[in-house]
Amino acid sequence: MSPRQRPFRFGVVGGRARDAADWAATARRVEQLGYSTLLAPDSMQVLAPIPALAAAAAVTERLRFGTYVLAAPFHNAGEVAWNASTLDLLSGGRFELGLGAGRPGGESDAARLGVPYGPPGERVDQLAALIDGVRDQLSAGHYPKPDRPLPLLIAGSGKRMLALAAKTADILALGVSPQTTEDQLADKVGTLRELAGDRAEDIELAMSLHTVGPDVPEWVGKQFGLNVPDLLAAEAVSVLTGSSREMADRLLRRRERSGISYVITNYSFIEPLAAVIELLDGR
């Protein structure tokens, strides 16, 4: 099945909770609203991703789970393989492993963890080594072995990250800037397809939305330092606004042009995107 023909699925990034009951309610709500995946970031500002996802798996039945994404400088292959295989077992095969080279500003978490945080090129090399190492560890049978290849999501958008995803990823989460236009997104996907060659049709394409709903909340612009009127005028891909039908139609056009079928947003926008999910159910 080509990326342009993949059915839609939707993910929510969450990692905050007042207590265990609140986190369980979050997971159940995500599942109830028809989302495919609950994604946990690798940031020390929120819940630790692996135990948080394990707790969510225990109170849900169909919801899938993913790390979004484990930063290569913070982890080693044995630890990742151990955690991933255990979480996949405990969730009944609902886990998707998300890996990346580390986000901008990750230096503060690295300092707290007591690990080095090198320049981007060095971190891409670390990611490539981590992917190989995790796969070797899982193949060696040291841990509970998934009964199918563990889905691998890679997040990134630079040329080297796209090349790595083209060779290794099952899912690519395009880390485009908030100002990216539809034309620029299509160009980025075109680059990936050229790099992937025969593998292009095997890679599911994902993208995160910064805001979803009839209007853009004022706090979104302040939090991300964005000029919201300019984003709206440019029809930036990070902003999905309008009625539910208008938003659904825009996602349909984006999938037709760029093959983006996996749509991800922050938990803050779970309700307005759920209305879009209803319109795109089964498409």
CSV table of C-alpha atoms in Angstrom, one decimal:
chain,number,residue,atom,x,y,z
A,1,MET,CA,0.0,0.0,0.0
A,2,SER,CA,1.5,3.3,-1.0
A,3,PRO,CA,1.8,6.2,1.6
A,4,ARG,CA,-0.8,8.2,-0.3
A,5,GLN,CA,-3.3,5.4,0.2
A,6,ARG,CA,-2.8,4.7,3.9
A,7,PRO,CA,-5.8,5.1,6.1
A,8,PHE,CA,-5.7,7.9,8.6
A,9,ARG,CA,-4.7,7.3,12.2
A,10,PHE,CA,-4.3,9.9,15.0
A,11,GLY,CA,-2.0,10.2,18.0
A,12,VAL,CA,-1.9,12.3,21.1
A,13,VAL,CA,1.2,13.4,23.0
A,14,GLY,CA,0.7,13.4,26.7
A,15,GLY,CA,2.9,13.2,29.8
A,16,ARG,CA,1.3,15.2,32.6
A,17,ALA,CA,-1.0,14.0,35.4
A,18,ARG,CA,-2.0,15.1,38.9
A,19,ASP,CA,-1.9,11.5,40.1
A,20,ALA,CA,-2.3,7.9,38.9
A,21,ALA,CA,-6.1,8.2,38.6
A,22,ASP,CA,-5.7,11.3,36.4
A,23,TRP,CA,-3.2,9.5,34.1
A,24,ALA,CA,-5.5,6.5,33.8
A,25,ALA,CA,-8.4,8.7,32.9
A,26,THR,CA,-6.2,10.4,30.3
A,27,ALA,CA,-5.4,7.1,28.6
A,28,ARG,CA,-9.0,6.0,28.7
A,29,ARG,CA,-10.2,9.3,27.2
A,30,VAL,CA,-7.7,9.0,24.4
A,31,GLU,CA,-8.9,5.5,23.5
A,32,GLN,CA,-12.6,6.5,23.9
A,33,LEU,CA,-12.2,9.3,21.4
A,34,GLY,CA,-10.9,7.1,18.7
A,35,TYR,CA,-7.2,7.9,18.7
A,36,SER,CA,-4.8,5.2,17.6
A,37,THR,CA,-1.8,6.1,19.8
A,38,LEU,CA,-0.8,7.7,23.1
A,39,LEU,CA,2.7,9.1,22.8
A,40,ALA,CA,5.0,10.0,25.6
A,41,PRO,CA,7.9,12.5,25.2
A,42,ASP,CA,11.4,11.9,26.5
A,43,SER,CA,11.6,15.0,28.7
A,44,MET,CA,12.3,15.4,32.3
A,45,GLN,CA,9.6,18.0,32.5
A,46,VAL,CA,6.9,15.3,32.4
A,47,LEU,CA,6.3,11.7,33.4
A,48,ALA,CA,9.1,9.2,32.5
A,49,PRO,CA,7.8,7.7,29.3
A,50,ILE,CA,8.2,3.9,29.8
A,51,PRO,CA,6.5,3.6,33.2
A,52,ALA,CA,3.8,6.1,32.1
A,53,LEU,CA,3.0,4.0,29.0
A,54,ALA,CA,3.0,0.8,31.0
A,55,ALA,CA,0.5,2.2,33.4
A,56,ALA,CA,-1.7,3.5,30.5
A,57,ALA,CA,-1.5,0.1,28.8
A,58,ALA,CA,-2.9,-1.6,31.9
A,59,VAL,CA,-6.1,0.4,31.8
A,60,THR,CA,-6.8,0.3,28.0
A,61,GLU,CA,-7.6,-2.4,25.5
A,62,ARG,CA,-7.0,-1.2,21.9
A,63,LEU,CA,-4.9,1.9,22.3
A,64,ARG,CA,-1.4,1.7,21.0
A,65,PHE,CA,1.6,3.4,22.7
A,66,GLY,CA,4.8,5.0,21.6
A,67,THR,CA,7.8,7.0,22.8
A,68,TYR,CA,8.0,10.3,21.1
A,69,VAL,CA,10.9,10.0,21.0
A,70,LEU,CA,13.7,8.5,23.1
A,71,ALA,CA,16.7,10.7,22.6
A,72,ALA,CA,19.8,8.7,21.6
A,73,PRO,CA,22.2,10.6,23.9
A,74,PHE,CA,20.1,9.6,26.9
A,75,HIS,CA,19.9,5.9,26.4
A,76,ASN,CA,21.9,2.7,25.5
A,77,ALA,CA,20.8,-0.2,23.3
A,78,GLY,CA,20.5,-2.7,26.1
A,79,GLU,CA,18.3,-0.5,28.2
A,80,VAL,CA,16.0,0.5,25.3
A,81,ALA,CA,15.7,-3.1,24.1
A,82,TRP,CA,14.9,-4.3,27.6
A,83,ASN,CA,12.2,-1.6,28.2
A,84,ALA,CA,10.7,-1.8,24.7
A,85,SER,CA,10.4,-5.6,24.7
A,86,THR,CA,8.9,-5.6,28.2
A,87,LEU,CA,6.4,-2.8,27.4
A,88,ASP,CA,5.4,-4.6,24.1
A,89,LEU,CA,4.8,-7.8,26.1
A,90,LEU,CA,2.8,-6.1,28.8
A,91,SER,CA,0.6,-4.2,26.4
A,92,GLY,CA,-0.2,-7.2,24.2
A,93,GLY,CA,1.9,-6.0,21.2
A,94,ARG,CA,0.7,-2.4,21.2
A,95,PHE,CA,4.0,-0.7,21.5
A,96,GLU,CA,5.8,1.4,18.8
A,97,LEU,CA,9.4,2.4,19.6
A,98,GLY,CA,10.1,6.0,18.7
A,99,LEU,CA,13.8,7.2,18.6
A,100,GLY,CA,15.4,10.5,17.7
A,101,ALA,CA,18.7,12.4,17.9
A,102,GLY,CA,17.5,14.8,20.6
A,103,ARG,CA,15.5,18.0,20.5
A,104,PRO,CA,16.8,21.5,20.6
A,105,GLY,CA,17.3,22.5,24.2
A,106,GLY,CA,18.0,18.9,25.3
A,107,GLU,CA,21.2,20.0,26.9
A,108,SER,CA,19.5,20.7,30.2
A,109,ASP,CA,18.1,17.2,30.5
A,110,ALA,CA,21.5,15.8,29.5
A,111,ALA,CA,23.1,17.8,32.3
A,112,ARG,CA,20.7,16.4,34.8
A,113,LEU,CA,21.3,12.9,33.6
A,114,GLY,CA,25.0,13.4,33.6
A,115,VAL,CA,25.5,12.5,30.0
A,116,PRO,CA,27.2,14.4,27.1
A,117,TYR,CA,25.0,16.1,24.5
A,118,GLY,CA,27.0,16.6,21.4
A,119,PRO,CA,26.4,18.6,18.2
A,120,PRO,CA,23.6,17.5,15.9
A,121,GLY,CA,25.9,15.4,13.6
A,122,GLU,CA,27.3,13.5,16.5
A,123,ARG,CA,23.8,12.8,17.8
A,124,VAL,CA,22.7,11.4,14.5
A,125,ASP,CA,25.6,9.0,14.6
A,126,GLN,CA,24.5,8.0,18.1
A,127,LEU,CA,21.0,7.4,16.8
A,128,ALA,CA,22.2,5.2,14.0
A,129,ALA,CA,24.3,3.2,16.4
A,130,LEU,CA,21.4,2.9,18.8
A,131,ILE,CA,19.0,1.6,16.2
A,132,ASP,CA,21.5,-1.1,15.1
A,133,GLY,CA,22.2,-2.0,18.8
A,134,VAL,CA,18.6,-2.3,19.8
A,135,ARG,CA,17.9,-4.6,16.8
A,136,ASP,CA,20.9,-6.7,17.6
A,137,GLN,CA,19.8,-6.9,21.3
A,138,LEU,CA,16.3,-7.9,20.4
A,139,SER,CA,17.5,-10.5,17.9
A,140,ALA,CA,19.8,-12.1,20.4
A,141,GLY,CA,16.9,-13.2,22.6
A,142,HIS,CA,18.1,-11.6,25.9
A,143,TYR,CA,14.6,-10.1,26.5
A,144,PRO,CA,11.0,-11.0,25.8
A,145,LYS,CA,11.0,-11.1,22.0
A,146,PRO,CA,8.1,-9.4,20.2
A,147,ASP,CA,6.1,-11.8,18.0
A,148,ARG,CA,6.6,-9.4,15.1
A,149,PRO,CA,9.2,-6.8,14.2
A,150,LEU,CA,8.8,-3.9,16.7
A,151,PRO,CA,7.6,-0.9,14.7
A,152,LEU,CA,10.3,1.8,14.6
A,153,LEU,CA,9.4,5.5,14.4
A,154,ILE,CA,12.1,8.0,13.7
A,155,ALA,CA,11.6,11.8,14.2
A,156,GLY,CA,13.5,14.3,12.2
A,157,SER,CA,13.7,16.3,9.0
A,158,GLY,CA,17.3,17.1,8.1
A,159,LYS,CA,19.0,15.4,5.2
A,160,ARG,CA,21.0,12.9,7.3
A,161,MET,CA,17.9,12.1,9.4
A,162,LEU,CA,15.8,11.5,6.3
A,163,ALA,CA,18.5,9.2,4.9
A,164,LEU,CA,18.6,7.2,8.1
A,165,ALA,CA,14.8,7.0,8.2
A,166,ALA,CA,14.8,5.9,4.5
A,167,LYS,CA,17.0,2.9,5.5
A,168,THR,CA,15.5,1.9,8.8
A,169,ALA,CA,12.2,3.5,9.8
A,170,ASP,CA,8.7,2.0,9.6
A,171,ILE,CA,7.3,5.4,10.5
A,172,LEU,CA,8.8,8.9,9.9
A,173,ALA,CA,7.6,11.8,12.0
A,174,LEU,CA,8.6,14.8,10.0
A,175,GLY,CA,9.9,17.4,12.5
A,176,VAL,CA,9.2,20.4,10.3
A,177,SER,CA,9.2,24.0,11.6
A,178,PRO,CA,5.9,25.7,12.5
A,179,GLN,CA,6.3,28.0,9.5
A,180,THR,CA,6.5,25.2,7.0
A,181,THR,CA,4.1,25.5,4.1
A,182,GLU,CA,2.3,22.8,2.1
A,183,ASP,CA,4.8,23.2,-0.7
A,184,GLN,CA,7.8,22.9,1.6
A,185,LEU,CA,6.3,19.8,3.2
A,186,ALA,CA,5.7,18.2,-0.2
A,187,ASP,CA,9.4,18.9,-1.1
A,188,LYS,CA,10.6,17.3,2.1
A,189,VAL,CA,8.5,14.2,1.5
A,190,GLY,CA,9.8,14.1,-2.1
A,191,THR,CA,13.4,14.1,-0.7
A,192,LEU,CA,12.6,11.2,1.5
A,193,ARG,CA,11.0,9.2,-1.3
A,194,GLU,CA,14.1,9.7,-3.4
A,195,LEU,CA,16.3,8.5,-0.6
A,196,ALA,CA,14.1,5.6,0.2
A,197,GLY,CA,13.7,4.3,-3.3
A,198,ASP,CA,11.8,0.9,-3.2
A,199,ARG,CA,11.3,1.4,0.6
A,200,ALA,CA,9.3,4.6,0.2
A,201,GLU,CA,5.9,2.8,0.1
A,202,ASP,CA,6.8,0.9,3.3
A,203,ILE,CA,7.2,4.1,5.4
A,204,GLU,CA,4.2,5.6,7.2
A,205,LEU,CA,4.4,9.4,7.3
A,206,ALA,CA,3.5,11.3,10.4
A,207,MET,CA,3.4,15.0,11.3
A,208,SER,CA,2.6,16.9,14.5
A,209,LEU,CA,0.2,19.8,14.7
A,210,HIS,CA,0.9,22.8,17.0
A,211,THR,CA,-2.8,23.8,17.2
A,212,VAL,CA,-6.1,22.4,16.2
A,213,GLY,CA,-9.5,24.0,16.4
A,214,PRO,CA,-11.8,26.8,15.1
A,215,ASP,CA,-9.3,29.5,16.3
A,216,VAL,CA,-5.7,29.6,17.4
A,217,PRO,CA,-5.4,30.2,21.1
A,218,GLU,CA,-3.3,33.1,22.1
A,219,TRP,CA,-1.1,31.0,24.3
A,220,VAL,CA,0.1,28.9,21.4
A,221,GLY,CA,1.7,31.9,19.7
A,222,LYS,CA,3.4,33.0,23.0
A,223,GLN,CA,4.6,29.5,23.9
A,224,PHE,CA,6.2,28.8,20.5
A,225,GLY,CA,7.2,32.4,19.8
A,226,LEU,CA,5.1,32.4,16.6
A,227,ASN,CA,3.3,35.2,14.7
A,228,VAL,CA,-0.1,33.5,14.4
A,229,PRO,CA,-1.5,35.9,11.7
A,230,ASP,CA,1.5,35.2,9.5
A,231,LEU,CA,1.1,31.4,10.0
A,232,LEU,CA,-2.5,31.6,9.1
A,233,ALA,CA,-1.8,33.7,6.0
A,234,ALA,CA,0.8,31.3,4.9
A,235,GLU,CA,-1.4,28.3,5.6
A,236,ALA,CA,1.4,26.8,7.7
A,237,VAL,CA,1.0,23.0,8.1
A,238,SER,CA,1.5,23.2,11.8
A,239,VAL,CA,-1.9,25.1,12.2
A,240,LEU,CA,-5.1,23.3,11.6
A,241,THR,CA,-8.1,25.6,12.0
A,242,GLY,CA,-11.7,26.1,10.8
A,243,SER,CA,-14.7,23.9,11.1
A,244,SER,CA,-14.4,20.2,11.6
A,245,ARG,CA,-15.3,19.6,8.0
A,246,GLU,CA,-12.7,22.2,6.8
A,247,MET,CA,-10.0,20.7,8.9
A,248,ALA,CA,-10.8,17.2,7.7
A,249,ASP,CA,-10.8,18.3,4.1
A,250,ARG,CA,-7.4,19.9,4.6
A,251,LEU,CA,-6.0,16.7,6.0
A,252,LEU,CA,-7.4,14.8,3.0
A,253,ARG,CA,-5.7,17.2,0.6
A,254,ARG,CA,-2.4,16.9,2.5
A,255,ARG,CA,-2.6,13.1,2.4
A,256,GLU,CA,-3.3,13.2,-1.4
A,257,ARG,CA,-0.3,15.5,-2.0
A,258,SER,CA,2.3,14.5,0.6
A,259,GLY,CA,1.1,11.1,1.9
A,260,ILE,CA,0.8,12.3,5.5
A,261,SER,CA,-1.7,9.8,7.1
A,262,TYR,CA,-0.6,9.7,10.7
A,263,VAL,CA,-1.6,13.0,12.4
A,264,ILE,CA,-0.3,13.8,15.9
A,265,THR,CA,-1.2,16.6,18.3
A,266,ASN,CA,-0.8,17.7,21.9
A,267,TYR,CA,-3.4,16.5,24.5
A,268,SER,CA,-4.5,20.2,24.8
A,269,PHE,CA,-6.3,19.7,21.4
A,270,ILE,CA,-7.7,16.3,21.9
A,271,GLU,CA,-11.4,17.4,21.7
A,272,PRO,CA,-11.3,19.4,18.5
A,273,LEU,CA,-9.2,16.8,16.7
A,274,ALA,CA,-11.6,14.1,17.9
A,275,ALA,CA,-14.4,15.7,15.8
A,276,VAL,CA,-12.1,15.5,12.7
A,277,ILE,CA,-11.4,11.8,13.5
A,278,GLU,CA,-15.2,11.1,13.4
A,279,LEU,CA,-15.4,12.6,9.9
A,280,LEU,CA,-12.3,10.6,8.7
A,281,ASP,CA,-13.1,7.3,10.3
A,282,GLY,CA,-12.2,4.5,8.0
A,283,ARG,CA,-10.8,6.7,5.3
